[in-house]
Coordinates of C-alpha atoms and ligand atoms in Angstrom, one line a residue:
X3 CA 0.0 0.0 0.0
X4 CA 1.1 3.4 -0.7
X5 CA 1.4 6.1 1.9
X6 CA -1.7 8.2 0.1
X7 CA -3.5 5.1 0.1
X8 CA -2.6 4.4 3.1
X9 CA -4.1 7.6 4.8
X10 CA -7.0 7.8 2.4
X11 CA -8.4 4.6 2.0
X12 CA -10.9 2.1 4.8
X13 CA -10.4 -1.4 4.3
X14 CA -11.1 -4.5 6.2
X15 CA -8.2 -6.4 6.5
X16 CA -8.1 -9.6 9.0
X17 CA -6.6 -9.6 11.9
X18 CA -4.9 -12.7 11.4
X19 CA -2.6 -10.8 8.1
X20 CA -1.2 -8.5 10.9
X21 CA -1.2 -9.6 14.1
X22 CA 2.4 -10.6 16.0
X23 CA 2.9 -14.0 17.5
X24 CA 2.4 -12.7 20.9
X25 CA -1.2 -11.4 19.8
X26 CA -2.0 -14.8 18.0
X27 CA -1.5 -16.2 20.6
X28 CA -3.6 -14.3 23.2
X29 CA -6.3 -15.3 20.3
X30 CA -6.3 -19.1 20.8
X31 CA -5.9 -19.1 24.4
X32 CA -8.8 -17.2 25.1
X33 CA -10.9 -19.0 22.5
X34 CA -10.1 -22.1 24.9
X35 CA -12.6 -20.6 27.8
X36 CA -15.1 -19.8 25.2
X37 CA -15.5 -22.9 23.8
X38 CA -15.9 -24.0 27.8
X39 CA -18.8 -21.9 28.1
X40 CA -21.0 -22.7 25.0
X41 CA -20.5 -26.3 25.8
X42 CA -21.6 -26.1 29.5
X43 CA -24.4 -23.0 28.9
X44 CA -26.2 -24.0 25.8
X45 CA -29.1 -22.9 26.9
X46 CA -29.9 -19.5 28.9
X47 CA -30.8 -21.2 32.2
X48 CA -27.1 -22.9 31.8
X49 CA -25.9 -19.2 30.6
X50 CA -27.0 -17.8 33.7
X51 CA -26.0 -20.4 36.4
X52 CA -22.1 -20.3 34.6
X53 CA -22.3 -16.8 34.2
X54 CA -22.9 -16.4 38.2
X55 CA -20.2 -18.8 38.8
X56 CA -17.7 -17.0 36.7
X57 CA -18.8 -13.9 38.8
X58 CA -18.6 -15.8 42.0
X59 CA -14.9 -16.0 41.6
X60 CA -14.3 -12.6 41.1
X61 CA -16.2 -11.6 44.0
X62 CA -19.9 -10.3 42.9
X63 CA -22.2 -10.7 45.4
X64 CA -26.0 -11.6 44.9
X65 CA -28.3 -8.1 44.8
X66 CA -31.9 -8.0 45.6
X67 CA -34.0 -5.1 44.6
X68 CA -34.7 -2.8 48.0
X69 CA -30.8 -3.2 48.9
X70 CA -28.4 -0.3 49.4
X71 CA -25.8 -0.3 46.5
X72 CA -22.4 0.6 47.4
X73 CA -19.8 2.1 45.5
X74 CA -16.7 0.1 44.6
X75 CA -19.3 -3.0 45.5
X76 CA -19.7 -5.9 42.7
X77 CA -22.8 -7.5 42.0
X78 CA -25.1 -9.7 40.2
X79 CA -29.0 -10.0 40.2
X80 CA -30.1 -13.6 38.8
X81 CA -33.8 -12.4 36.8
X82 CA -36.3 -16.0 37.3
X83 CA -32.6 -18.3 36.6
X84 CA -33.2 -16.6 32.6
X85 CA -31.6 -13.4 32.5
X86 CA -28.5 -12.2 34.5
X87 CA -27.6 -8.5 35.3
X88 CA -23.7 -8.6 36.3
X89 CA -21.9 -4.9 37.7
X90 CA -20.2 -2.7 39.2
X91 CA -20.4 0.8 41.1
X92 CA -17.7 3.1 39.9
X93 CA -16.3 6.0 41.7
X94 CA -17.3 8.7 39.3
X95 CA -20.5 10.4 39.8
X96 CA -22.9 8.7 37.5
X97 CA -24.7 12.2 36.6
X98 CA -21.6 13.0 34.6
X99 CA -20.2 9.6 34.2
X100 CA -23.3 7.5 33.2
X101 CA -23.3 4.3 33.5
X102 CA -22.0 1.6 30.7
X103 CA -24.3 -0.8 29.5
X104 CA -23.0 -3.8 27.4
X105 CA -25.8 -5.8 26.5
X106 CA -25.7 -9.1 25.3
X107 CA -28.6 -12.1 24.9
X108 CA -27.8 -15.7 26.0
X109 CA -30.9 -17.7 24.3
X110 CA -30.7 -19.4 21.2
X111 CA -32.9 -21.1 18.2
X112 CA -33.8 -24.5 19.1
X113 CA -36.8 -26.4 19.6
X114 CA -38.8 -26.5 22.6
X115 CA -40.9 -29.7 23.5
X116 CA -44.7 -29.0 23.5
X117 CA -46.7 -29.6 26.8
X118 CA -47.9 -32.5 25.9
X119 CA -45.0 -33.9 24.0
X120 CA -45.0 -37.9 24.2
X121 CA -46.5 -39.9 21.7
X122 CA -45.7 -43.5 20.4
X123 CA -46.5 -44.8 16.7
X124 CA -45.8 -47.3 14.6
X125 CA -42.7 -49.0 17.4
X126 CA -41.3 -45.6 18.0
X127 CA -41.9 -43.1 20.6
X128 CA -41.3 -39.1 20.1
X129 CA -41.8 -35.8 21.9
X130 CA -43.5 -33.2 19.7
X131 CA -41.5 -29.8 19.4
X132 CA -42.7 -26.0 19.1
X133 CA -39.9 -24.5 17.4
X134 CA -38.0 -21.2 19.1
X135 CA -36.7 -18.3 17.0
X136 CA -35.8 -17.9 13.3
X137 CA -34.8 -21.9 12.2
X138 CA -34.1 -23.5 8.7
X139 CA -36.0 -26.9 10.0
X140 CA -34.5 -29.1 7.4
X141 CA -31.4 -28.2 9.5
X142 CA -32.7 -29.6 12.5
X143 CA -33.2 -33.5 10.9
X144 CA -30.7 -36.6 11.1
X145 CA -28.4 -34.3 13.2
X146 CA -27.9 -35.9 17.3
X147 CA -29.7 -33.9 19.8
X148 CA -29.3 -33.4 23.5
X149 CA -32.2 -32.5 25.9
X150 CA -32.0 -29.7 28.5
X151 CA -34.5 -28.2 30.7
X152 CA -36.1 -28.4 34.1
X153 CA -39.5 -30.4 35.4
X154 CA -41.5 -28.8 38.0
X155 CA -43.3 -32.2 39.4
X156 CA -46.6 -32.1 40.6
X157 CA -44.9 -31.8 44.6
X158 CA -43.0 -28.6 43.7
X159 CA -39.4 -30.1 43.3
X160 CA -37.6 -28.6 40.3
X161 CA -35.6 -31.4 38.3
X162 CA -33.1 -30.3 36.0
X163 CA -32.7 -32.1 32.8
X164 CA -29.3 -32.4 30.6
X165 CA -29.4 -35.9 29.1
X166 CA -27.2 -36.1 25.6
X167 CA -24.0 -34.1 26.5
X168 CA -22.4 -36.7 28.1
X169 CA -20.1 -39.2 25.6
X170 CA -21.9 -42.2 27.7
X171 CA -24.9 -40.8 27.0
X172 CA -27.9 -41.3 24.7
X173 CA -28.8 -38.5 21.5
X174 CA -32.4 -38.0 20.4
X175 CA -32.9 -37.7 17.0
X176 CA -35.2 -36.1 14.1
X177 CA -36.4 -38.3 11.1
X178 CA -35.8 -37.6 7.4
X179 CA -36.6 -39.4 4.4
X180 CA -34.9 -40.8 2.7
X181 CA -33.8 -39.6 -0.5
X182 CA -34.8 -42.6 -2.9
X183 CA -38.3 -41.7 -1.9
X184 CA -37.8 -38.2 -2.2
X185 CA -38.9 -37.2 -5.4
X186 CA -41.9 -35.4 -4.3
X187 CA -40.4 -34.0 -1.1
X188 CA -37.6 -32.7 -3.4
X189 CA -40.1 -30.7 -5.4
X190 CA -41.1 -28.3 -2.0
X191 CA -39.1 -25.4 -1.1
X192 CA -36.6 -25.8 1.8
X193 CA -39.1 -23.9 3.9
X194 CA -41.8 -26.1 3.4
X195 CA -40.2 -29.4 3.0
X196 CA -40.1 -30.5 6.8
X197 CA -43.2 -29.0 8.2
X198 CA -43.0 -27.1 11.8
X199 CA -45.5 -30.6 13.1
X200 CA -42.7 -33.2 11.5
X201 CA -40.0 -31.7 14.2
X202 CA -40.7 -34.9 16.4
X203 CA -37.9 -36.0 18.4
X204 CA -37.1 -40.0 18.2
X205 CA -36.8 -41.1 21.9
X206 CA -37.5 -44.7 22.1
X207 CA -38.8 -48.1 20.5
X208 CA -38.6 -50.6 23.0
X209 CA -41.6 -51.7 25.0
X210 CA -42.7 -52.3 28.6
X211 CA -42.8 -56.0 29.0
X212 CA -46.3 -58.0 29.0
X213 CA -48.1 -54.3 28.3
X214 CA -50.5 -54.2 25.7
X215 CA -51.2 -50.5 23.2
X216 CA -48.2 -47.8 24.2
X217 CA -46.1 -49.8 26.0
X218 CA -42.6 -47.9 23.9
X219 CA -44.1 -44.7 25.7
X220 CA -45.3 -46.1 28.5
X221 CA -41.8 -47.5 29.0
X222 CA -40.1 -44.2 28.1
X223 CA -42.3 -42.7 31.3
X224 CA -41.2 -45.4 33.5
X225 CA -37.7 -44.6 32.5
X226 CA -38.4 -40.7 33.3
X227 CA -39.9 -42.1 36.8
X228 CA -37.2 -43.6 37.5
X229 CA -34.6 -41.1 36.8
X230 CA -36.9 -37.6 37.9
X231 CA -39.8 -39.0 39.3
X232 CA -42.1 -37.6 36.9
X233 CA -45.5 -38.5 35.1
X234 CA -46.6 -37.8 32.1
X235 CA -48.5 -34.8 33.5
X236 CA -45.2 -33.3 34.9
X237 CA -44.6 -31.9 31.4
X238 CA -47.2 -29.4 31.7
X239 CA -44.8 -27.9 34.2
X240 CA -41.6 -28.7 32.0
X241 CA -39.4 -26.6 30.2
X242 CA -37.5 -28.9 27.9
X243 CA -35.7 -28.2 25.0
X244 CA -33.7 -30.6 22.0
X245 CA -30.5 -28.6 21.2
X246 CA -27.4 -30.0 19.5
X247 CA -25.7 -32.3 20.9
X248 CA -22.2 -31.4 19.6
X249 CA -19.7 -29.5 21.4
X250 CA -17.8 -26.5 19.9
X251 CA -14.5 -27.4 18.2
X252 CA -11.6 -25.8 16.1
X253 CA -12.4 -25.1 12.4
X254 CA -9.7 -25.7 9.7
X255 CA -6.4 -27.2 9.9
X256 CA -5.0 -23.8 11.1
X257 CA -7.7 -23.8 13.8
X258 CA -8.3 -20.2 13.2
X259 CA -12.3 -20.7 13.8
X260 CA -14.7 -22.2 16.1
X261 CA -17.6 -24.3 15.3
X262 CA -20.6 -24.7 17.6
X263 CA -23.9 -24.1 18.6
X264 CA -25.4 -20.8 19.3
X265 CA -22.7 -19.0 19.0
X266 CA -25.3 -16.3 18.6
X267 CA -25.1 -14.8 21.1
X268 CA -23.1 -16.7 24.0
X269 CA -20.3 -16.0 21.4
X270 CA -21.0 -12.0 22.7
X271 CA -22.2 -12.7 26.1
X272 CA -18.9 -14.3 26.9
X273 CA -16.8 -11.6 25.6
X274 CA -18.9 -8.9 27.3
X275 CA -19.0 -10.8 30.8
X276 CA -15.5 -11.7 31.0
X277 CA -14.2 -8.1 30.0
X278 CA -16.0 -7.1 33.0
X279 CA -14.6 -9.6 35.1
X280 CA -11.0 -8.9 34.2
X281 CA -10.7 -5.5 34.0
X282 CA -9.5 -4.0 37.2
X283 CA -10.8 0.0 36.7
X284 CA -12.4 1.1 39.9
X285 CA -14.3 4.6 38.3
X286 CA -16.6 3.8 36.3
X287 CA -20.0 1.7 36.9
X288 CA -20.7 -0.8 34.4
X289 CA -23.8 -3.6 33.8
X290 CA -23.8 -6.3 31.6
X291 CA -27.0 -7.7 31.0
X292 CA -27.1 -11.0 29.4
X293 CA -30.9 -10.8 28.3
X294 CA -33.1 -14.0 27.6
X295 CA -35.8 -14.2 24.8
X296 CA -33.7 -12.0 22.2
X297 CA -34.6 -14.7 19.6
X298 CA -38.7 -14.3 20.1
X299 CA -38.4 -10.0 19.8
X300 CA -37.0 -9.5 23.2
X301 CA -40.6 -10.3 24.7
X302 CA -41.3 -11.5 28.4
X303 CA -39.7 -10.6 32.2
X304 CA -37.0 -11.5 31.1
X305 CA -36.4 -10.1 27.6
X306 CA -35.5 -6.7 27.2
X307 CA -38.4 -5.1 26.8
X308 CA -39.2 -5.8 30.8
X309 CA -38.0 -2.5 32.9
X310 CA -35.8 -4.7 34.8
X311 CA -32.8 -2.9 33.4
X312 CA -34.6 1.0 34.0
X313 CA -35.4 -0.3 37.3
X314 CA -31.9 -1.3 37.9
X315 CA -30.0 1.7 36.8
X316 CA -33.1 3.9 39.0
X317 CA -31.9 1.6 42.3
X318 CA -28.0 2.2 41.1
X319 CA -28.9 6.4 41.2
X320 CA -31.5 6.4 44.2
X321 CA -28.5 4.7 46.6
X322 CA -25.7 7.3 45.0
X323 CA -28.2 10.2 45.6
X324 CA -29.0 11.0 41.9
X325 CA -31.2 11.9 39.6
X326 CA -31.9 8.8 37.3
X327 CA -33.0 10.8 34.7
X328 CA -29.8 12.6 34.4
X329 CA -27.8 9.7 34.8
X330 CA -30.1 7.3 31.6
X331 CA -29.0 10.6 30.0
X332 CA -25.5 10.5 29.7
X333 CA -25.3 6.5 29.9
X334 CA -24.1 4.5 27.0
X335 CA -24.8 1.3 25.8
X336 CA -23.1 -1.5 23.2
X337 CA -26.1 -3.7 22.0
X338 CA -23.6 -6.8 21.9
X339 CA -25.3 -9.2 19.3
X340 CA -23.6 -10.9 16.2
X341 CA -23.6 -10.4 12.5
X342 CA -24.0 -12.0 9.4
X343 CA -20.6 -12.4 8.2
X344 CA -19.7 -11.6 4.3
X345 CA -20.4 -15.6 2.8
X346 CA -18.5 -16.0 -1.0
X347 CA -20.9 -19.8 -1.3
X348 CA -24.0 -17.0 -1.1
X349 CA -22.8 -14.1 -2.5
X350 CA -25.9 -12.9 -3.9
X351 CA -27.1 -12.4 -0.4
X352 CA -24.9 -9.9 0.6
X353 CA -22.9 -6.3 -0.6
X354 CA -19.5 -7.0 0.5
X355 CA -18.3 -3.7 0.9
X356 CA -20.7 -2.7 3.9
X357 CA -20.5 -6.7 5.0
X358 CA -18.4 -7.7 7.5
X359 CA -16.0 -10.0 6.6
X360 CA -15.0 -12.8 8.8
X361 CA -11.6 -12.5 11.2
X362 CA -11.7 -8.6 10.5
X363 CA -12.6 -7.5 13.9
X364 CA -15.6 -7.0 15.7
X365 CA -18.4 -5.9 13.7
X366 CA -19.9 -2.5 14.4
X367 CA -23.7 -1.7 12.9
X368 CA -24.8 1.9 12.7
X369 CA -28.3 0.2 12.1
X370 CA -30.5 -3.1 11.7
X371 CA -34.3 -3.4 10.5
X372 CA -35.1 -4.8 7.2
X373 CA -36.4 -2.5 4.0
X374 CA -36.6 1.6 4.5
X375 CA -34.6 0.3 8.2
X376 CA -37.7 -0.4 9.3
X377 CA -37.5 -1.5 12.8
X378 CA -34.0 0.1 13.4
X379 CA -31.9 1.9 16.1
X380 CA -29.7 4.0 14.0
X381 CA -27.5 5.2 16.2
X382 CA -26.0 8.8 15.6
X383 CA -22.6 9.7 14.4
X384 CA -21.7 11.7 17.2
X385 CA -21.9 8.4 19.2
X386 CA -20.2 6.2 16.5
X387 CA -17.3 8.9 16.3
X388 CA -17.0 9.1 20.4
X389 CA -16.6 4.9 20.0
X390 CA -14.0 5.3 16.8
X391 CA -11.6 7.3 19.1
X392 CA -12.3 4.9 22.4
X393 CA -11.5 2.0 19.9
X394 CA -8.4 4.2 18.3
X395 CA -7.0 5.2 21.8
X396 CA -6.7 1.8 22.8
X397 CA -6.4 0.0 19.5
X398 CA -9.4 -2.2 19.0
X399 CA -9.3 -3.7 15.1
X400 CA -13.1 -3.2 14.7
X401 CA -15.1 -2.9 11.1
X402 CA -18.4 -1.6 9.9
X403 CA -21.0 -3.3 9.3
X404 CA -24.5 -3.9 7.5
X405 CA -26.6 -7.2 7.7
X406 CA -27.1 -8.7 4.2
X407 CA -28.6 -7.1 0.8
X408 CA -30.8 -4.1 1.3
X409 CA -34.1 -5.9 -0.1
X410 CA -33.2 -9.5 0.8
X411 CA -34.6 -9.7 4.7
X412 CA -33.2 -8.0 7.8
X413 CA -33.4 -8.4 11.6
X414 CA -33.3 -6.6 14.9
X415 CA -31.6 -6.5 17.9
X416 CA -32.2 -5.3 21.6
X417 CA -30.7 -2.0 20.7
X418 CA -33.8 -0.3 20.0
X419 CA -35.0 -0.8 23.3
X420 CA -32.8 0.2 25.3
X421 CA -32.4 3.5 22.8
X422 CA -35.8 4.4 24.7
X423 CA -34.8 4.9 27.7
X424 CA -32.9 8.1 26.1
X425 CA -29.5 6.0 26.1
X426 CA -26.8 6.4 22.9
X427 CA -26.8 2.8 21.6
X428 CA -24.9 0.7 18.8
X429 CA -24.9 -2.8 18.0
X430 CA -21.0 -4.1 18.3
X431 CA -20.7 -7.7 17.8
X432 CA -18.8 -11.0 16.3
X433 CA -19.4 -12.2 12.3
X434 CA -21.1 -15.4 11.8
X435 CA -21.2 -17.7 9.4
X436 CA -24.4 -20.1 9.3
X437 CA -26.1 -18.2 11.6
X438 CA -28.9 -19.8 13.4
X439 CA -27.8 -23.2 12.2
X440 CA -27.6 -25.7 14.3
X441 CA -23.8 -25.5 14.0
X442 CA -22.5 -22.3 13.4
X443 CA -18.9 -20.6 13.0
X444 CA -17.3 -17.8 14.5
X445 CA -13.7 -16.5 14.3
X446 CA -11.5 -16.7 17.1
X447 CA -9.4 -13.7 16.0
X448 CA -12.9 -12.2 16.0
X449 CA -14.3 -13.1 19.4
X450 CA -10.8 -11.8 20.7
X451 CA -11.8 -8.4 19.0
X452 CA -15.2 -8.2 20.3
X453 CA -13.5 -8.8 24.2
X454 CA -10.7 -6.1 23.4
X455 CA -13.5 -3.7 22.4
X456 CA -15.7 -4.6 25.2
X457 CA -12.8 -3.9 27.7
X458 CA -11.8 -0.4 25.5
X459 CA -15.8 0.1 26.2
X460 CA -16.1 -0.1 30.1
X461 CA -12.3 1.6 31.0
Ligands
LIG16 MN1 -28.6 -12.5 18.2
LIG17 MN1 -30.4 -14.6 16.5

């Protein structure tokens, strides 16, 4: 590159072209305690109980709303086991200060079992499925699943399910046909091919002994007695749900990536939590809110529409003295949710020069929502410019970025509401490729970017 070019020019470039072995380095290792995470916290009950325990250790202490908030205290508030609220009271006055918000969301697609799930036919029993968030079903078939969830029985104990994970341990499974009888199947578009009501997971096919009609299900609830004590009816009080049963590994023989599931949006959560954890500044106050229901439009107690947060930050101001008006005012927040990562197999979806492109840094979207940005935060350049020099000052590799082809689709992210409670909010977050599959791939040289700009974010 020439020196005018040089000054004059943007471009992308990936991390991995520039960085020193040192920096590589730093890359891998801290890939190593992601890939931890996603495999014990696939779901966002799982998310939450690691994400307290990672707290734990670096001395947050449970908060419960009516409590005096100290300054220089850390703390976490646990929201129903779904939604966690991790932070810390600064020493700078949070009228002038504000208060930085990272926030991230720790459910993902998968498919939920229904109420009443259990059904046996032809020598195989299943448990019926309501999918949750944006799928591809086809995805979902012939793959192994695991089962997480809890059982509220009928006497009040909660039983917690993880059955799968384990390499002892039995998969459940989702039928296909096969393709030699296929030809009319073939003929349906991949949205239509494997109906929502043909998600039934394959959990058994041998029969209680000397039992005549269901005795496959009637043997896969005597198993379930066995093991949680349960009937049948205990699933009306159940939240289960089929997930992939494949932990995350290295992508490529250079390992540069990381395959898993639901990277979106442990594979920000984790970045955002653990900056907070290991960074040692004492001024400012910080939350990071690792939201549940994200994938259903945020909806719920504990999505981020629910004024847990506003109620959080009005507790944070009432015990400092302060007007919580003034301090929403002059807060901050980086809406910490992935992107769809520049894919040359699909090119058609995307316009590469306002993609992001994978192992080019975090991935920084002035705006979301789908046709006229529809549905968008759109977050001002005054607040984009303040973040260019944060990320400059401390030298955060970080790219712009826009979500696909203008007409093709779109989607949102919690940013916009959070942006109502008068707070300057961007989304910031780590490319994708696959997203929403059941096995998605992230960069690590990414993921190291997205921690680096959290920690740039919060000091
Ligand atoms: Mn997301
Ligand atoms: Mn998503």
């Amino acid at each position: 590159m020439s020196e005018l070019s040089e000054k004059l020019l943007y471009e992308k470039k990936s991390i991995y072209r520039t960085a020193d072995a040192k920096t590589k380095e730093d890359i891998f290792a801290y890939a190593e305690g992601y890939k931890h995470f996603i495999d014990v916290a696939k779901t966002e009950r799982e998310a939450v109980k690691e994400g307290i325990a990672l707290a734990e250790k670096k001395g947050y202490m449970p908060y419960k709303f009516g409590d005096r908030i100290e300054v220089g205290a850390r703390y976490y508030y646990n929201n129903r086991n779904k939604n966690l609220f991790v932070f810390r009271i600064g020493s700078e006055d949070i009228e002038k200060d504000g208060i930085r918000i990272i926030a991230a969301h720790i459910d993902s697609p998968r498919l939920d079992l229904k109420q009443c799930p259990v059904y046996e036919d032809s020598e195989m029993c299943f448990f019926k499925t309501h999918y949750y968030g944006g799928i591809k079903k086809y995805q979902w078939t012939t793959i192994p699943l695991a089962l997480h969830g809890v059982i509220v029985r009928a006497d009040g104990a909660e039983m917690i399910v993880n059955v799968g994970e384990d390499d002892t341990d039995p998969v459940f499974y989702i039928n296909d046909l096969l393709p030699h009888l296929a030809q009319e199947q073939s003929k349906k578009t991949l949205g239509e091919a494997i109906p929502g009501e043909s998600l039934n997971v394959l959990v058994g096919a041998m029969p209680v002994e000397g039992e005549e009609g269901d005795a496959i299900k009637l043997n896969v609830l005597r198993i379930l007695n066995e093991k949680y004590g349960i009937t049948e009816a205990d699933f009306l009080s159940a939240e289960i749900c089929a997930v992939p049963a494949a932990k995350a590994r290295d992508v490529g023989f250079d390992r540069a990536l990381v395959g898993g599931y639901g990277h979106d949006d442990r594979v920000c959560s984790y970045p955002a939590l653990t900056a907070l954890l290991d960074s040692p500044d004492t001024r400012h106050t910080v939350i990071v809110v690792l939201a549940d229901k994200e994938e259903i439009g945020s909806e719920g107690n504990t999505g981020m529409q629910s004024y847990l947060l506003e109620d959080l930050m009005e507790q944070i101001a009432a015990s400092a003295g302060k007007n919580p008006r003034v301090v929403r005012s002059v807060s901050t927040c980086l809406s910490a949710d992935v992107n769809a990562a520049y894919d040359p197999n699909f090119k058609d979806a995307f316009e590469k020069a306002n993609s992001s492109m994978l192992s080019c840094g975090a991935a920084l979207s002035k705006y979301t929502g789908s046709r006229g940005k529809s549905g968008s935060n759109d977050a001002s350049a005054e607040y984009i410019g303040r973040l260019r020099r944060i990320f400059a000052q401390k030298g955060v590799v970080w790219q712009s970025a826009e979500l696909g082809k203008v007409d093709l689709g779109g989607g949102g992210t919690v940013a916009k509401y959070i942006s109502k409670m008068n707070i300057d909010v961007v989304d910031l977050g780590v490319p994708v490729i696959s997203m929403h599959a059941p096995y998605e791939v992230i960069s690590k040289a990414d993921l190291y970017s997205a921690y680096l700009a959290f920690l740039a974010f919060i000091e």
